[in-house]
Short mmCIF file of C-alpha atoms in Angstrom, two decimals:
data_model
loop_
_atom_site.label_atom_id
_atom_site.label_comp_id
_atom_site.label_asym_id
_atom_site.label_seq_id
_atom_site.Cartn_x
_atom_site.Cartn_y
_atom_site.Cartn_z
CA UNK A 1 0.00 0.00 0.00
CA UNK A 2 2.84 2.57 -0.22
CA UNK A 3 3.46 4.77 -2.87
CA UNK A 4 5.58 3.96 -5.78
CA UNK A 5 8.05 6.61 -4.71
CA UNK A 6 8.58 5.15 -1.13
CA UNK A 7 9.46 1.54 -2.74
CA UNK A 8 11.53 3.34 -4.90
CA UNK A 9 13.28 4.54 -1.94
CA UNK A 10 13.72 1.24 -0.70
CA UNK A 11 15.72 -0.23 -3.74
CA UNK A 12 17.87 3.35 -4.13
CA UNK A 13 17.94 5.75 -1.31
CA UNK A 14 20.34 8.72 -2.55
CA UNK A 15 18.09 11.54 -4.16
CA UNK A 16 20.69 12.06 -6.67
CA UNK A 17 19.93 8.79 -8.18
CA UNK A 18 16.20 9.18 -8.04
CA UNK A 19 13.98 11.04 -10.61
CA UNK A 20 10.41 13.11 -9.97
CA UNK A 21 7.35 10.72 -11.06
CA UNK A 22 4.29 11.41 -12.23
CA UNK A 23 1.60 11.29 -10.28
CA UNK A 24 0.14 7.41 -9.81
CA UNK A 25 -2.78 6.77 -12.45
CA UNK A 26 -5.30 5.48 -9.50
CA UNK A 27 -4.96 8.56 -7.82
CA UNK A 28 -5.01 11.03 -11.25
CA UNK A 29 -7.10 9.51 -13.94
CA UNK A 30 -7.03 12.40 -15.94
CA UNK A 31 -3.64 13.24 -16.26
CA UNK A 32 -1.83 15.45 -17.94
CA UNK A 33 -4.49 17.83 -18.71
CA UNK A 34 -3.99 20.60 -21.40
CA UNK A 35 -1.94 22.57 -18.61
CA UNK A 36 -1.26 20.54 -15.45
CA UNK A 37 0.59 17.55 -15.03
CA UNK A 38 0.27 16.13 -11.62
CA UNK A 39 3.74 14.56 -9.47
CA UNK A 40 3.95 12.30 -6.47
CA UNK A 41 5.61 14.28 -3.76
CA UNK A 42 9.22 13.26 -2.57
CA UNK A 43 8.04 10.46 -0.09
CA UNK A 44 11.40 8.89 1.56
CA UNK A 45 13.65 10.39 -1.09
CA UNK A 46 15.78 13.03 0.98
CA UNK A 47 16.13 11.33 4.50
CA UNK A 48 19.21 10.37 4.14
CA UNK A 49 20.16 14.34 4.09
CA UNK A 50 18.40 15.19 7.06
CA UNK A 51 20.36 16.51 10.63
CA UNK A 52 18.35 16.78 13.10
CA UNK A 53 17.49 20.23 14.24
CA UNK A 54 17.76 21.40 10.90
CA UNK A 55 14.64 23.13 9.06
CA UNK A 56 13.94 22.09 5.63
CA UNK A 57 11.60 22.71 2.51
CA UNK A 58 11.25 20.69 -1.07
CA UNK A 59 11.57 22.96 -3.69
CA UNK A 60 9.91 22.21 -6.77
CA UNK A 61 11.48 23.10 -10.35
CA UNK A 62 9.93 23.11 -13.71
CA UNK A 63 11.39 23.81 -17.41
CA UNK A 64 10.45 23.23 -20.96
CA UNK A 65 12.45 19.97 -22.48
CA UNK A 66 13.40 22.72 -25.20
CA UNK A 67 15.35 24.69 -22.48
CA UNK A 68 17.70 21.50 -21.41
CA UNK A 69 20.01 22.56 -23.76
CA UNK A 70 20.09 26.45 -22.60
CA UNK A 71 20.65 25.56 -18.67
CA UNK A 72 19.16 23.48 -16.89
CA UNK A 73 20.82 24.90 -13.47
CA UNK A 74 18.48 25.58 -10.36
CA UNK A 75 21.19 27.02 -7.91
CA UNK A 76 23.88 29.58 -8.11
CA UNK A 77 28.10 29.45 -7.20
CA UNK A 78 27.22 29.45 -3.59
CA UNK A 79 24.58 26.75 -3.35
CA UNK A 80 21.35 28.88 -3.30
CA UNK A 81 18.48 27.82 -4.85
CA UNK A 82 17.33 30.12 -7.77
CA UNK A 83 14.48 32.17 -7.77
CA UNK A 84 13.42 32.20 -10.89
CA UNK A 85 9.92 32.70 -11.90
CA UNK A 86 7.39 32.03 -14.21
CA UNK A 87 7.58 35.02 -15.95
CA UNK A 88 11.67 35.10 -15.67
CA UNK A 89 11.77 32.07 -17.72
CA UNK A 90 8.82 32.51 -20.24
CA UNK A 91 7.27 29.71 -18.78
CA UNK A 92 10.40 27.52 -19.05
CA UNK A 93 11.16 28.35 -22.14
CA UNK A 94 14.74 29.69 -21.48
CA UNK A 95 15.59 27.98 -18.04
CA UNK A 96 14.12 26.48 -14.67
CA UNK A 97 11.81 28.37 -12.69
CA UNK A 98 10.78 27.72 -9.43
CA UNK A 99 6.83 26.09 -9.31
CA UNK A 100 6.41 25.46 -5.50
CA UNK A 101 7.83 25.37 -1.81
CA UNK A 102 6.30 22.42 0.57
CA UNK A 103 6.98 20.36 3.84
CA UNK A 104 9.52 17.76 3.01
CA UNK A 105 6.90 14.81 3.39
CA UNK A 106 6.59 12.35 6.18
CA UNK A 107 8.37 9.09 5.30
CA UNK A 108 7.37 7.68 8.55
CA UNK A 109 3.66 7.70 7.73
CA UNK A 110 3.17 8.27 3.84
CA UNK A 111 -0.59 8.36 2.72
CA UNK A 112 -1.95 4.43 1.48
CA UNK A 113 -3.35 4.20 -1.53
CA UNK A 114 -6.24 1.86 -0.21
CA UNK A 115 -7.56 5.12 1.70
CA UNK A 116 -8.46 6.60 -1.77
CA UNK A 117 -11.65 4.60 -2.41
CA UNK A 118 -12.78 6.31 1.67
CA UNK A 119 -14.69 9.70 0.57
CA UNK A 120 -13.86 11.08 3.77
CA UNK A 121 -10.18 10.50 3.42
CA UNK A 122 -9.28 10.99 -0.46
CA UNK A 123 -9.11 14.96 -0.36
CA UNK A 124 -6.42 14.50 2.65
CA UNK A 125 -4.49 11.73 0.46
CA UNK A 126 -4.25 13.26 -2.45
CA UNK A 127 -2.88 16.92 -0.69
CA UNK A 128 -0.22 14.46 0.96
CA UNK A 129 0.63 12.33 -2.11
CA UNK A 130 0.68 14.68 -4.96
CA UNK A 131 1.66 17.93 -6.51
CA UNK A 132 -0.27 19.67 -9.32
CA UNK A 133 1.76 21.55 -11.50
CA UNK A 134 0.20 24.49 -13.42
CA UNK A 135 -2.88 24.44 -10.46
CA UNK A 136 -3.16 28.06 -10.30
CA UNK A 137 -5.01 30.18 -12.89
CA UNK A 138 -4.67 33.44 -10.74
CA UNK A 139 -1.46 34.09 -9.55
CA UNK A 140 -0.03 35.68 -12.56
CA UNK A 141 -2.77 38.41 -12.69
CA UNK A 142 -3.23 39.40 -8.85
CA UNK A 143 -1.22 42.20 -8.03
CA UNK A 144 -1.80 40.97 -4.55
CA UNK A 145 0.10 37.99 -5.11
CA UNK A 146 2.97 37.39 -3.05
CA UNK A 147 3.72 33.36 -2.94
CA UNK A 148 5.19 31.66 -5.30
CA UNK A 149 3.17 31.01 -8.94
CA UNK A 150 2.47 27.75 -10.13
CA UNK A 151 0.28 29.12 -12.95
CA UNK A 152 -0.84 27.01 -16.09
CA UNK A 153 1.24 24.99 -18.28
CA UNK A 154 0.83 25.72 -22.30
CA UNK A 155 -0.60 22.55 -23.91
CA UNK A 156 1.13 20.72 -26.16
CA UNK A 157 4.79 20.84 -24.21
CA UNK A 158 6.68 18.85 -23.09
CA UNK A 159 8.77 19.07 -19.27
CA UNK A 160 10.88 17.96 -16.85
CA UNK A 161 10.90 18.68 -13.26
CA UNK A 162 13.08 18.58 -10.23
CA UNK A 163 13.11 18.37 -6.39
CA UNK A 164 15.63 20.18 -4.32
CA UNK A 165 15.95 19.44 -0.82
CA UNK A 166 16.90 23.05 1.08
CA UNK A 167 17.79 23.94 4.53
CA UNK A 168 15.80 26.84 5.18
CA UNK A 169 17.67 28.63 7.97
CA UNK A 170 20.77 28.50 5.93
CA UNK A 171 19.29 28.91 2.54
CA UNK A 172 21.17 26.46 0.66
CA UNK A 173 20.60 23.27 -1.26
CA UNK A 174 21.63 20.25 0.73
CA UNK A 175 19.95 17.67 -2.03
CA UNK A 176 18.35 17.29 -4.87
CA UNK A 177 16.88 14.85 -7.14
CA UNK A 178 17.72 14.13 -11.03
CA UNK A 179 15.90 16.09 -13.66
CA UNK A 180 12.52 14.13 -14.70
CA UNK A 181 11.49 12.07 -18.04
CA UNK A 182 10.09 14.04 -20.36
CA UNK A 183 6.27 14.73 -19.59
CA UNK A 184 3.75 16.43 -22.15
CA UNK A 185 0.60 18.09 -21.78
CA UNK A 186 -2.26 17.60 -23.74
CA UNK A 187 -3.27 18.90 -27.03
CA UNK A 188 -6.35 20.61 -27.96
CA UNK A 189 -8.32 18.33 -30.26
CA UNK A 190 -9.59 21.44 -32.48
CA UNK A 191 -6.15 22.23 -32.97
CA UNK A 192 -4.57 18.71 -34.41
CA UNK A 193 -3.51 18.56 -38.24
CA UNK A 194 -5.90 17.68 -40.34
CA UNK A 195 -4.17 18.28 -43.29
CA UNK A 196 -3.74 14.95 -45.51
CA UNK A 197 -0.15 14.59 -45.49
CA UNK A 198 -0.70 14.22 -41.58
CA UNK A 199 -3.40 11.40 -41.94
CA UNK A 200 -3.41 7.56 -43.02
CA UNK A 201 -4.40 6.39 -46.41
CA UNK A 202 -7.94 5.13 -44.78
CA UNK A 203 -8.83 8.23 -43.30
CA UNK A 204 -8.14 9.93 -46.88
CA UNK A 205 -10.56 7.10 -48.59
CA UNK A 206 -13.28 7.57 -46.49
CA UNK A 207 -12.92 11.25 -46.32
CA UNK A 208 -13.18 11.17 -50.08
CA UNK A 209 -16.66 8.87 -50.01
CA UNK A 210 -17.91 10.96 -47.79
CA UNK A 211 -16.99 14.14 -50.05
CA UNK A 212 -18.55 12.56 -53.14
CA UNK A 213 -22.05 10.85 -51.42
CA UNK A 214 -22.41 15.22 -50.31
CA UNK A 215 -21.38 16.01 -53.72
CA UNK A 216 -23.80 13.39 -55.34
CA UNK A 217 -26.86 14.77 -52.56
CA UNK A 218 -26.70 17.85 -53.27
CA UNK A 219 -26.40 17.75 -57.32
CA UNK A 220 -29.85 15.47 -56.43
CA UNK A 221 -31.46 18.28 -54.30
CA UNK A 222 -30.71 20.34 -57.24
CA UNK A 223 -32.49 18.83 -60.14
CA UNK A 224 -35.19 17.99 -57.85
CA UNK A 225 -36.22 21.64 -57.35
CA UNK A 226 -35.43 21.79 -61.59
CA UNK A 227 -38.22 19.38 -62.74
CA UNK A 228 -40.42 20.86 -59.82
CA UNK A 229 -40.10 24.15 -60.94
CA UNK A 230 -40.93 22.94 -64.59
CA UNK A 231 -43.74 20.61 -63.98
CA UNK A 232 -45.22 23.82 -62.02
CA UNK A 233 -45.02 25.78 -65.09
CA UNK A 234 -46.44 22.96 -67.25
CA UNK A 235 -49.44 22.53 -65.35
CA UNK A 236 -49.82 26.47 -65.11
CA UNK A 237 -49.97 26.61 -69.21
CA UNK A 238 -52.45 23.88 -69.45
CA UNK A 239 -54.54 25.60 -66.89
CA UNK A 240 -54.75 28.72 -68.68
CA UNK A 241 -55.13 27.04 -72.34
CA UNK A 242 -58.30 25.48 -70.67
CA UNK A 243 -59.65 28.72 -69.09
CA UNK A 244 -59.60 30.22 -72.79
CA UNK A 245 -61.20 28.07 -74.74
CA UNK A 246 -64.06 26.90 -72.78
CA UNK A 247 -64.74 30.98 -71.80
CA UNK A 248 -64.91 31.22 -75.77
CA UNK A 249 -68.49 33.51 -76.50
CA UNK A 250 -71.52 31.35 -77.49
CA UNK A 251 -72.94 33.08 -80.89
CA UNK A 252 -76.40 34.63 -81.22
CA UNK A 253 -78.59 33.71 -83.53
CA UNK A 254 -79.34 36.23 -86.20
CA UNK A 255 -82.46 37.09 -88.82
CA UNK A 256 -84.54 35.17 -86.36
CA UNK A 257 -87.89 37.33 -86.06
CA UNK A 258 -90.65 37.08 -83.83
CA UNK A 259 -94.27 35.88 -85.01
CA UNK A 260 -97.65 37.67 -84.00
CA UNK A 261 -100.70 36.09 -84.14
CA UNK A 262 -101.91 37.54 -86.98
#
């Protein structure tokens, strides 16, 4: 009943060996989504770097795939985590940015799985297990906003993440896991090529039939309003042909004289 990250943890301790996973499928059926991808949380993955006494935060990272080959650094010469934002990194697009700051999880008592099918527990599970990136669709635009922004992903792209392990008091990275897989977000369906180049030699044939059986319907709608329209005009000339001749004058006979009595 653990999570696949704490038997993960089991087999290969270090952090630096371990990558971020996406989120388990019986916990986030629909996932990715056009702009979130949800992660497990870092269950068992930094305890090896703990000291006791010591206060620490997981710091989440996110980048476009396309920006691996700009830089895919997250702290600077002295061991500081970056604060780069959304908007610093056009989304990703040029370098990591920072998505999130939580509690370094509880390895001692991770959330079970078989508590997800209990309504009154699955909210609580799924805030322990997993991580929604892209969850917030007001951060960018509220001048009031002071945390960090996790706002929406753009569809269609692919990223990686990464967790850092940092002690807070002395503001520098004391772990941190590999970068991710490569993870993509969903495509609008309005938006996919349609063109025929892009589509198999089936689709084309029926997309043809289906052209010509319109073609062929319509040509038919056609030349049944034609002989309509002629039959109408048919039946309108032998109307009035009739209504001529039998409204013809009847003659009166002439020389015909009247005869008195003599």
């Amino acid at each position: 009943d653990l999570p696949l990250s704490s038997l993960l943890a089991l087999t290969v301790p270090r952090a630096q060996n371990l990558r971020p996973q996406i989120a388990n499928p019986k916990l986030a059926t629909n996932n990715p989504t056009l702009t979130t991808i949800a992660l497990e949380k870092p269950f068992c993955v930094f305890d090896d770097s703990l000291s006791p006494g010591s206060s620490y935060m997981v710091y989440l990272y996110a980048m476009a795939d396309s920006a691996s080959t700009v830089s895919s650094a997250v702290t600077d010469n002295s061991s500081k985590p970056l604060n780069t934002t959304f908007q610093d990194t056009n989304g990703g697009q040029l370098g990591p940015y920072r998505v999130a700051l939580f509690n370094v999880p509880n390895c001692g008592s991770p959330p079970l799985l078989a508590d997800v099918v209990n309504m009154k527990k699955v909210s609580d599970v799924l805030k322990q297990y997993l991580f929604r990136v892209g969850d917030d669709v007001t951060c960018l635009y509220d001048p009031n906003f002071s945390g960090v922004c996790n706002p929406p992903l753009d569809e269609d792209t692919t990223y990686r993440f990464k967790y850092l392990l940092v002690d807070v008091v002395a503001g520098v990275v004391k772990d941190q896991t590999l970068w991710s897989d490569p993870m993509k977000t969903l495509k609008q369906t309005s938006t996919i090529d349609t063109w025929p180049g892009r589509r198999s030699g089936g689709m084309i044939v029926i997309t043809s039939i289906l052209s010509t059986l319109i073609f062929l319907l319509v040509v038919g709608f056609l030349a049944s309003i034609f002989f309509f329209v002629m039959a109408s005009r048919e039946t309108s000339t032998e109307t009035t042909h009739e209504s001529q001749t039998t409204q013809q004058a009847v003659p009166t006979s002439q020389g015909k004289r009247r005869v008195h009595p003599g």
